[in-house]
Short mmCIF file of C-alpha atoms in Angstrom, two decimals:
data_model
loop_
_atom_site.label_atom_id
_atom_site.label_comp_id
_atom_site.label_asym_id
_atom_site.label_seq_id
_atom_site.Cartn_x
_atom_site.Cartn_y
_atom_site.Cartn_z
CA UNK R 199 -51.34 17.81 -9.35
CA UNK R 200 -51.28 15.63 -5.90
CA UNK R 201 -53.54 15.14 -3.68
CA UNK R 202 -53.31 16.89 -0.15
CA UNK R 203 -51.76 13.57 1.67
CA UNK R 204 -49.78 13.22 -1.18
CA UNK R 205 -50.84 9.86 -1.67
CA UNK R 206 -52.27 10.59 -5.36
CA UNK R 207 -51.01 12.06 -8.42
CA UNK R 208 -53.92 13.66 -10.67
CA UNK R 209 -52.13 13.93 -14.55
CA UNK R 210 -53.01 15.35 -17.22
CA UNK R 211 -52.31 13.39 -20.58
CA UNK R 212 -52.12 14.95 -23.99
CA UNK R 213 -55.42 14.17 -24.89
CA UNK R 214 -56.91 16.82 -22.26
CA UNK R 215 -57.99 13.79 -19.87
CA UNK R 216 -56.99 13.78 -16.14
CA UNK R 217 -55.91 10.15 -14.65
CA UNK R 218 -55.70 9.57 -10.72
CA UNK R 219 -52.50 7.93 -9.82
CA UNK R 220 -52.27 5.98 -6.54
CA UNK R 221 -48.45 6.85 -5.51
CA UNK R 222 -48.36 3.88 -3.33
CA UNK R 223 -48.69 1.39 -5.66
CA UNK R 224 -46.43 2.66 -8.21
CA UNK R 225 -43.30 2.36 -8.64
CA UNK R 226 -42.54 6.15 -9.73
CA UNK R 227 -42.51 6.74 -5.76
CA UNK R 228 -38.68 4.89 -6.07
CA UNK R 229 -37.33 7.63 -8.75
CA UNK R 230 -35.76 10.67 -8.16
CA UNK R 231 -38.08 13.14 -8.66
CA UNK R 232 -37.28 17.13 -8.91
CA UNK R 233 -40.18 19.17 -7.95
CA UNK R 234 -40.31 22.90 -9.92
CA UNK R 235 -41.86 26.44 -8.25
CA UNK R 236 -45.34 25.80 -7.96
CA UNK R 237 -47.50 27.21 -10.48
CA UNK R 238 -50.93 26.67 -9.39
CA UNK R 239 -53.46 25.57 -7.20
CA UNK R 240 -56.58 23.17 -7.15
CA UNK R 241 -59.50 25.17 -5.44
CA UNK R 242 -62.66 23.38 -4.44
CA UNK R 243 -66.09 24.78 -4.43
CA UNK R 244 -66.50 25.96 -1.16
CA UNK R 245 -63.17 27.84 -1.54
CA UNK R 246 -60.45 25.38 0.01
CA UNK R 247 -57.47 24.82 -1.25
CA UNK R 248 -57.52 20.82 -2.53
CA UNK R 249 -54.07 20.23 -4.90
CA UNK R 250 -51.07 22.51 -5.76
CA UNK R 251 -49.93 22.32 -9.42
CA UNK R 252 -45.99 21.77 -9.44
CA UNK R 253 -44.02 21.06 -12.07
CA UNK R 254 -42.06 17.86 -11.92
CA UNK R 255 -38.75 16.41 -13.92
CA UNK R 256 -37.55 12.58 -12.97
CA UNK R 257 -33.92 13.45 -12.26
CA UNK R 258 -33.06 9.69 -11.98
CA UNK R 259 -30.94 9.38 -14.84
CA UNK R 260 -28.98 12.28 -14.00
CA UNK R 261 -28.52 10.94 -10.32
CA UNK R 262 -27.58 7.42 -11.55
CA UNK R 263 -24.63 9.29 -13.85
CA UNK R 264 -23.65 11.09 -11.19
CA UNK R 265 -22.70 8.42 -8.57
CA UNK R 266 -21.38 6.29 -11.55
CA UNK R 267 -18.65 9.49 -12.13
CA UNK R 268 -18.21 9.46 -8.61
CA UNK R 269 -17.88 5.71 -8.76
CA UNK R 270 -15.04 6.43 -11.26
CA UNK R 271 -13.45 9.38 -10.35
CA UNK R 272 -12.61 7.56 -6.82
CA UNK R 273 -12.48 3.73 -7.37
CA UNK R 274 -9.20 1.71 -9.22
CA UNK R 275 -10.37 1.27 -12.91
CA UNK R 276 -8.63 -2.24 -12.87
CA UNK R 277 -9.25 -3.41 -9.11
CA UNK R 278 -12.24 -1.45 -8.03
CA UNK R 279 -10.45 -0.74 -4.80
CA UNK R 280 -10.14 3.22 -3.94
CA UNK R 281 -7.62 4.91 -6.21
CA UNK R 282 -4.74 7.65 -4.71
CA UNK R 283 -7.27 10.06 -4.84
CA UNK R 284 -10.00 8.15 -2.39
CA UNK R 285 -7.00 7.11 -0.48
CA UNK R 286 -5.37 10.47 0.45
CA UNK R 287 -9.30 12.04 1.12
CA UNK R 288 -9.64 9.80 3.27
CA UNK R 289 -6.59 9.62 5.17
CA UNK R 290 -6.81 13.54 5.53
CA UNK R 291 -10.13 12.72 7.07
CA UNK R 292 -9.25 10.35 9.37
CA UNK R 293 -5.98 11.49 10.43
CA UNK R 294 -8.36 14.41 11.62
CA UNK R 295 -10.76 12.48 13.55
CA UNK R 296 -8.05 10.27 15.09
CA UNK R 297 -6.15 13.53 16.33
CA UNK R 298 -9.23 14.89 18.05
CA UNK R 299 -10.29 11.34 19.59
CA UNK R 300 -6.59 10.85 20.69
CA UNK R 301 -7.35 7.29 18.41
CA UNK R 302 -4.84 5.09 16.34
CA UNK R 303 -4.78 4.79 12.76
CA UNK R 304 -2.26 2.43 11.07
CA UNK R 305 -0.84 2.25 7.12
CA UNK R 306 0.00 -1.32 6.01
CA UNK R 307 2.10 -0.79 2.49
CA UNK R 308 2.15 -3.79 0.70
CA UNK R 309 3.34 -5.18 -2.63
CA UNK R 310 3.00 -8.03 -4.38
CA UNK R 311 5.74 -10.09 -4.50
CA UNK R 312 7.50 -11.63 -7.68
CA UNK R 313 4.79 -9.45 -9.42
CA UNK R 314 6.92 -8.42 -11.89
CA UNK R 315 8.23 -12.01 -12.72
CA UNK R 316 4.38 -13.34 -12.78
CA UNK R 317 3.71 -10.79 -15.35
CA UNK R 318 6.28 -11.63 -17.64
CA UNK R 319 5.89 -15.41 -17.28
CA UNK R 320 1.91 -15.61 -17.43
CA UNK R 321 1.28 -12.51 -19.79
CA UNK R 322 -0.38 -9.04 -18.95
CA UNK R 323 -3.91 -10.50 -18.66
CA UNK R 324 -3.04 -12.95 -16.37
CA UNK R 325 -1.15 -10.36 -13.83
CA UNK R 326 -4.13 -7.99 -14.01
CA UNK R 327 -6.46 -11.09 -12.83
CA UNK R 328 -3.92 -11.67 -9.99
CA UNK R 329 -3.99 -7.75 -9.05
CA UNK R 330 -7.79 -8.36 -9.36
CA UNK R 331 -7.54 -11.24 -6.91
CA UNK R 332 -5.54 -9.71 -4.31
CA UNK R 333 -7.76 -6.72 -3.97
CA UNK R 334 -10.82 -8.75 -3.60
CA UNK R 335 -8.68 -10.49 -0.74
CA UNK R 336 -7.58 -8.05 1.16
CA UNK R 337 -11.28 -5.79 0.85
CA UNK R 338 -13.06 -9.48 2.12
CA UNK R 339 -9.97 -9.81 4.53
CA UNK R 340 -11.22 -6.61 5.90
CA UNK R 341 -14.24 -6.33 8.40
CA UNK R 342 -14.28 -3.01 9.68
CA UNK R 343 -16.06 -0.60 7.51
CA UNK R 344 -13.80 1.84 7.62
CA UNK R 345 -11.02 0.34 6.87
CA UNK R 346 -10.02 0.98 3.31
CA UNK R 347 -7.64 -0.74 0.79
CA UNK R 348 -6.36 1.16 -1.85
CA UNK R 349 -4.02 0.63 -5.29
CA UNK R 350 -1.56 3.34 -4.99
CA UNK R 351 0.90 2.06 -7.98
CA UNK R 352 1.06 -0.94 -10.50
CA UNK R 353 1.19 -3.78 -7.49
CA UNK R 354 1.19 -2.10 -4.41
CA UNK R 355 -1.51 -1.10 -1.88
CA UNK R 356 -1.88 0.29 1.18
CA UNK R 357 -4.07 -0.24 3.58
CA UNK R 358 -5.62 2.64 6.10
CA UNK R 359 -6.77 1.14 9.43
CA UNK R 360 -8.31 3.76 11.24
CA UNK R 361 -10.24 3.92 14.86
CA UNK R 362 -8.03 1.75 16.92
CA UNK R 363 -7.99 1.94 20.45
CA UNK R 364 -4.30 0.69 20.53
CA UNK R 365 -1.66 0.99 18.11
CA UNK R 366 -1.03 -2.62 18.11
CA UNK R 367 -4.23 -3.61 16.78
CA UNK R 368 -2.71 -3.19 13.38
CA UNK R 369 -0.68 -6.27 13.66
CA UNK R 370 -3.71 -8.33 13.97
CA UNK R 371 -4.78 -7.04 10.67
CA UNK R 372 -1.50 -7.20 9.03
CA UNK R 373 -1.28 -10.51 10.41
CA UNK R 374 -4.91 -11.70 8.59
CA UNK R 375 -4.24 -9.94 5.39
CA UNK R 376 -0.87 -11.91 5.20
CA UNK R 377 -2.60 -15.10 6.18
CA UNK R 378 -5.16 -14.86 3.67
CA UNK R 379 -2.54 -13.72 0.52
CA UNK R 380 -0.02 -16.34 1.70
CA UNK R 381 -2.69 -18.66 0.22
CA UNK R 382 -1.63 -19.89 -3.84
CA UNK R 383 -3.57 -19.41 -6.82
CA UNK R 384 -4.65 -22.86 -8.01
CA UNK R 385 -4.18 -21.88 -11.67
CA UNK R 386 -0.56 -20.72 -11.94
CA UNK R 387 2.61 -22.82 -11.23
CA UNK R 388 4.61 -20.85 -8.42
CA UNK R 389 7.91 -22.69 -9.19
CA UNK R 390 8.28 -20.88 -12.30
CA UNK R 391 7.93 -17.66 -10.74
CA UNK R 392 10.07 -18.22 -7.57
#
C-alpha cells in the first residue's frame, strides 16, 4: 500500500504486521519495479480515499538480462566493438537521416596488417589480444558519439562516420585512427612479423 505522495510504502509481512517504509531513504526506489491492476483501496474514517492496494513484482533481474542479451546479441564477443549486425542497423539508420539532412556519412574499411603472420608467429591468444587492442584504439580514437567501429570479419573493421557537414571530414578521422594504430605494441618484436 503507498501513501498518497507516494513517499511511503505501508507492507504487510507474513506475520499479519504492517511496517511503514520511507521510499526516500531506501534503496528499493533504484529497482525496477512492475506495478499490477490495483486491487484495493485504503479508506479513512471520514470516507476519503488514503492508499490504493497494488500489487508489485521487482522486475530488475529480468531488466538486467535483458540489456545483457541485447549487450550480446549486438556487441563483438571477442572485441566488444558492434558486431555486423549493430553495424548494418545502424548504417540503415543513418544512411536515412543523412539522406533527409542532405549530411555526409563516410565508411573507413580497415584491416590489420600482417595479421595473419602475427598470428602464426605469436600464437592465437596473442592475435586475439592484438584484435582486442586495436578496437580499444580506434573506439578511444573516436570522439563523436556516433561514430561507430565495428568487427565485420576475423581482422577487419569498418568504421561508420556519420553527420558530417563535408565529405572530407572523413580524412581527418582516417588520418587519427592511422596515427594512433601506426603506434607498436611494446610486447611483440615487429621484425619477425615484417
Amino acid at each position: 500500500v503507498f501513501s498518497r505522495d507516494q513517499r511511503y510504502a505501508y507492507v504487510f509481512g507474513r506475520d499479519g504486521g504492517l511496517t511503514k517504509v520511507d521510499l526516500l531513504e531506501r534503496a528499493i526506489v533504484q529497482r525496477i519495479i512492475q506495478a499490477g491492476n490495483a486491487i484495493g483501496g485504503a479508506i479513512s474514517d471520514d470516507g476519503r480515499l488514503i492508499a490504493v492496494v497494488e500489487t508489485l513484482r521487482d522486475m530488475t533481474v529480468q531488466k538486467e538480462a535483458q540489456e545483457e542479451l541485447q549487450r550480446l546479441a549486438t556487441r563483438d564477443g571477442l572485441t566488444s566493438v558492434a558486431n555486423r549486425r549493430s553495424f548494418d542497423d545502424t548504417l540503415n539508420n543513418e544512411w536515412r537521416r543523412a539522406s533527409r539532412e542532405s549530411r555526409a556519412l563516410s565508411l573507413l574499411m580497415i584491416d590489420v596488417d600482417f595479421f595473419k603472420r602475427f598470428n602464426d608467429t605469436y600464437g592465437h591468444q596473442a592475435g586475439d589480444e592484438c584484435l582486442v587492442r586495436v578496437a580499444q584504439a580506434m573506439e578511444e580514437t573516436l570522439n563523436r558519439p556516433a561514430d561507430l567501429v565495428a568487427r565485420i570479419g576475423g581482422d577487419e573493421r569498418i568504421v561508420l562516420v556519420p553527420n558530417l557537414a563535408r565529405a572530407d571530414e572523413s580524412a581527418l578521422v582516417a588520418l587519427g585512427l592511422l596515427d594512433r594504430l601506426a603506434q607498436p605494441a611494446p610486447a611483440y618484436d615487429h621484425a619477425a612479423i615484417l
